[in-house]
Tab-separated table of C-alpha atoms in Angstrom:
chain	number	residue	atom	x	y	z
E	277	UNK	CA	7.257	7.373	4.537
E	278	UNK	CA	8.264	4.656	1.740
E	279	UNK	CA	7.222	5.263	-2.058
E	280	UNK	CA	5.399	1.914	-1.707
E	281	UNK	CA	3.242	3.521	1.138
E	282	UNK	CA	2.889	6.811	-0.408
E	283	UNK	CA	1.497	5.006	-3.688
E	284	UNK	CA	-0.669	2.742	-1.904
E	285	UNK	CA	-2.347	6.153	-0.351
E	286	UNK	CA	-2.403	7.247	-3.269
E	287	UNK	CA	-4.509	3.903	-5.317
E	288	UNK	CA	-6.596	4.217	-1.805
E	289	UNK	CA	-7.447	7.612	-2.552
E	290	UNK	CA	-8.340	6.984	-5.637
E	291	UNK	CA	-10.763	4.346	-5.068
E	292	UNK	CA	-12.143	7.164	-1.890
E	293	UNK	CA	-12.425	9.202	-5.077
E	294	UNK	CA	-14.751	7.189	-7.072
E	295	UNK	CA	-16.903	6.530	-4.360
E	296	UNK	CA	-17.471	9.903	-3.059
E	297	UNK	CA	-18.105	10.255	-7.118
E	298	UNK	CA	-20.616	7.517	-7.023
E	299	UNK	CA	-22.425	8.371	-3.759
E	300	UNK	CA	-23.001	11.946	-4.627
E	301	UNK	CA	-23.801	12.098	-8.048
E	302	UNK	CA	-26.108	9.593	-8.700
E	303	UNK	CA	-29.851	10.349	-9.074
E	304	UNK	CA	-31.371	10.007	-5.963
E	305	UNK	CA	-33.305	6.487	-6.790
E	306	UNK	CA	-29.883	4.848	-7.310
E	307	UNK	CA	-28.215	6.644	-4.637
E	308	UNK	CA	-30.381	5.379	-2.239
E	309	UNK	CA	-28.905	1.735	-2.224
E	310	UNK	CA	-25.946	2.787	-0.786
E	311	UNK	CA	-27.247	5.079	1.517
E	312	UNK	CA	-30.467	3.632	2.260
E	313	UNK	CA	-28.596	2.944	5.720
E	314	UNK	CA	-29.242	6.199	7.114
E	315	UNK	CA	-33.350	5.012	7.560
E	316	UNK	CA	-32.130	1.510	8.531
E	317	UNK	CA	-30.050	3.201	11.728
E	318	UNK	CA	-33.102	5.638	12.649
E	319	UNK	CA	-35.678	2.432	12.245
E	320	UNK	CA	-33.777	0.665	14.955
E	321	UNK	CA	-32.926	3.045	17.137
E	322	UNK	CA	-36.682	4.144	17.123
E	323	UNK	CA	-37.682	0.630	18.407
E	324	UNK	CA	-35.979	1.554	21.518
E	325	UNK	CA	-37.583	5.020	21.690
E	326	UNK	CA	-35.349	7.271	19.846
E	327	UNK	CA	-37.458	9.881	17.442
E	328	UNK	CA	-37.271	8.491	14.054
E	329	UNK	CA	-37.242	11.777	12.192
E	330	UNK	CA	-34.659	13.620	14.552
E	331	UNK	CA	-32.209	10.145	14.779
E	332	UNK	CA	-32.292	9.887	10.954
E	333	UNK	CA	-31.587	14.124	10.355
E	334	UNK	CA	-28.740	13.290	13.015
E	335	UNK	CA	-27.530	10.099	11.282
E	336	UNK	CA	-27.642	12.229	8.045
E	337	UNK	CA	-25.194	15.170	9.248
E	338	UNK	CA	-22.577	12.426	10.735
E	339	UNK	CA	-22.548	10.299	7.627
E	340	UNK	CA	-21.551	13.697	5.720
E	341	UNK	CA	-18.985	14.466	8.376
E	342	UNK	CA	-17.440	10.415	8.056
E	343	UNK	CA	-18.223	10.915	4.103
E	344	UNK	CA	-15.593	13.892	4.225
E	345	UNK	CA	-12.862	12.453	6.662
E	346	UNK	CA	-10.547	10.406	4.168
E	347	UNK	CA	-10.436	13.730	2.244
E	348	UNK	CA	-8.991	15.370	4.551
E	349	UNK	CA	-6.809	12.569	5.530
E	350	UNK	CA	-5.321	11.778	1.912
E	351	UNK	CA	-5.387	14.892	0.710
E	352	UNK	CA	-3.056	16.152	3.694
E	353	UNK	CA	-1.709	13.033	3.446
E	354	UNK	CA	-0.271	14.098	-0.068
E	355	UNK	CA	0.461	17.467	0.054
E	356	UNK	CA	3.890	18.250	-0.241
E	357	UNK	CA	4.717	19.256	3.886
E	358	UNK	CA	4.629	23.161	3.473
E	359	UNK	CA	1.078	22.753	2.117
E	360	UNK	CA	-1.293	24.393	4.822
E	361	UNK	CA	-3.735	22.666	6.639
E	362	UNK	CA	-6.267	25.254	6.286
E	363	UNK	CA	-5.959	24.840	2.512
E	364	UNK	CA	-6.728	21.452	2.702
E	365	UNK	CA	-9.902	21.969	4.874
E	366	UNK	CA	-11.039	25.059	2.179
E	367	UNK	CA	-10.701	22.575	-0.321
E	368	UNK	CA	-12.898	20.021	1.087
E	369	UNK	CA	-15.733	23.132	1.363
E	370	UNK	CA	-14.977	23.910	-2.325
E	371	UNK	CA	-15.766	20.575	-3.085
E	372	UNK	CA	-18.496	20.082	-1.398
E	373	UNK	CA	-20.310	23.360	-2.440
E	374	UNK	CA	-19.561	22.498	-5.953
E	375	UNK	CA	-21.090	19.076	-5.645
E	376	UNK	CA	-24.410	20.429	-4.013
E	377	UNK	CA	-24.583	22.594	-6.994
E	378	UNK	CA	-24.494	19.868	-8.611
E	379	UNK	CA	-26.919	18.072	-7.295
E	380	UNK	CA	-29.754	20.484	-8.239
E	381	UNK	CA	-29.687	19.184	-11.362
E	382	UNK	CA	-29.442	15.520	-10.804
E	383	UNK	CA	-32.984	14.237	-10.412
E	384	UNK	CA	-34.406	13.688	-6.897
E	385	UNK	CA	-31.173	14.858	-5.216
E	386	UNK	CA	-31.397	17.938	-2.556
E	387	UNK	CA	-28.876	20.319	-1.405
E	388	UNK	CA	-28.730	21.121	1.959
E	389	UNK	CA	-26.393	23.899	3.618
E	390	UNK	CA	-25.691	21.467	6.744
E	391	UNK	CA	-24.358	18.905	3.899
E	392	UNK	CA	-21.779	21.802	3.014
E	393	UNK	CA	-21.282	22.409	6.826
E	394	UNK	CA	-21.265	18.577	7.682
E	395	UNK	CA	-18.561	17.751	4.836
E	396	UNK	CA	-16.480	20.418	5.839
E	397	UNK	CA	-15.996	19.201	9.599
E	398	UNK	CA	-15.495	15.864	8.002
E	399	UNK	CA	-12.348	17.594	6.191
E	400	UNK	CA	-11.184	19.156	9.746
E	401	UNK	CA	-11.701	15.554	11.451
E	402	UNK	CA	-9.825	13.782	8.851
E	403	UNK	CA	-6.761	16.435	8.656
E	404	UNK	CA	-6.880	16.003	12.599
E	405	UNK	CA	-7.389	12.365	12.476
E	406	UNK	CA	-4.073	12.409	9.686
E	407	UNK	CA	-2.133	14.676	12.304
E	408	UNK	CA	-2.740	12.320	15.563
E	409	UNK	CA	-1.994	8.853	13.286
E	410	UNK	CA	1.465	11.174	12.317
E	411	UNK	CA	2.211	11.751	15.905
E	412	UNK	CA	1.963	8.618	17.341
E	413	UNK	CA	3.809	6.454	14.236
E	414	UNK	CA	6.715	9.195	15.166
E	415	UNK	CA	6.877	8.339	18.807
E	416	UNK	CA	6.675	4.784	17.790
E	417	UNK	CA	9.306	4.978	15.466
E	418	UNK	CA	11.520	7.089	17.984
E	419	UNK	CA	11.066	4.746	20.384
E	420	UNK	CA	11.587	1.506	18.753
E	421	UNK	CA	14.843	3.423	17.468
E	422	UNK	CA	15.803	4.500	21.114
């Protein structure tokens, strides 16, 4: 990879950074602007008969999981190469325990345990996500070579 590439990873992670920042630390009032979505996806799939309360607790856990995916992706991203994997993926659990501590003392907020659970297969996806984008660029790259 080029230093141009790596540093634009690096701004993009950044700005990832102070969103993730923004989305989970706020009180829950202002929070809910940005993710009011999660009601406005379990509204409209309960006009066409899906369970509000189960579709939005659903909706919920995969926004966590999606929330947690360019974590893993930068952050295994850039790693030096040796770095393990599984490091990575404890990290994004670190990080997300720490911020639902966090949020008991923000007003409104509640932790959750699935949140936690949620943000750390988000981690997993994204350092899987980061492996499969690695793998095919390589083939591409061999081939066009070839």
């Amino acid at each position: 990879m080029t230093r141009g590439w790596l540093a634009s990873a690096r701004g993009v992670f950044a700005l990832y950074m102070v969103a993730l920042l923004l989305v989970v630390l706020l009180p829950a009032d202002d929070a809910r602007h940005v993710t009011g979505f999660v009601s406005v996806i379990a509204d409209v799939l309960s006009t066409v008969g899906i369970p509000h309360q189960p579709t939005e607790v659903a909706v919920e856990f995969l926004s966590n999981i999606v929330l947690f995916m360019p974590w893993g992706f930068f952050l295994r991203l850039l790693t030096r190469p040796g770095f393990p994997s599984w490091a990575v993926v404890l990290s994004g659990a670190v990080l997300s325990t720490a911020i639902e501590l966090l949020q008991l003392v923000i007003p409104g907020r509640v932790t959750a345990l699935s949140d936690v659970i949620a943000n750390t297969l988000g981690t997993v996806a994204g350092v899987l996500v980061l492996k499969a984008f690695l793998a095919i660029t390589s083939r591409l790259s061999a081939r066009g070579a070839g």
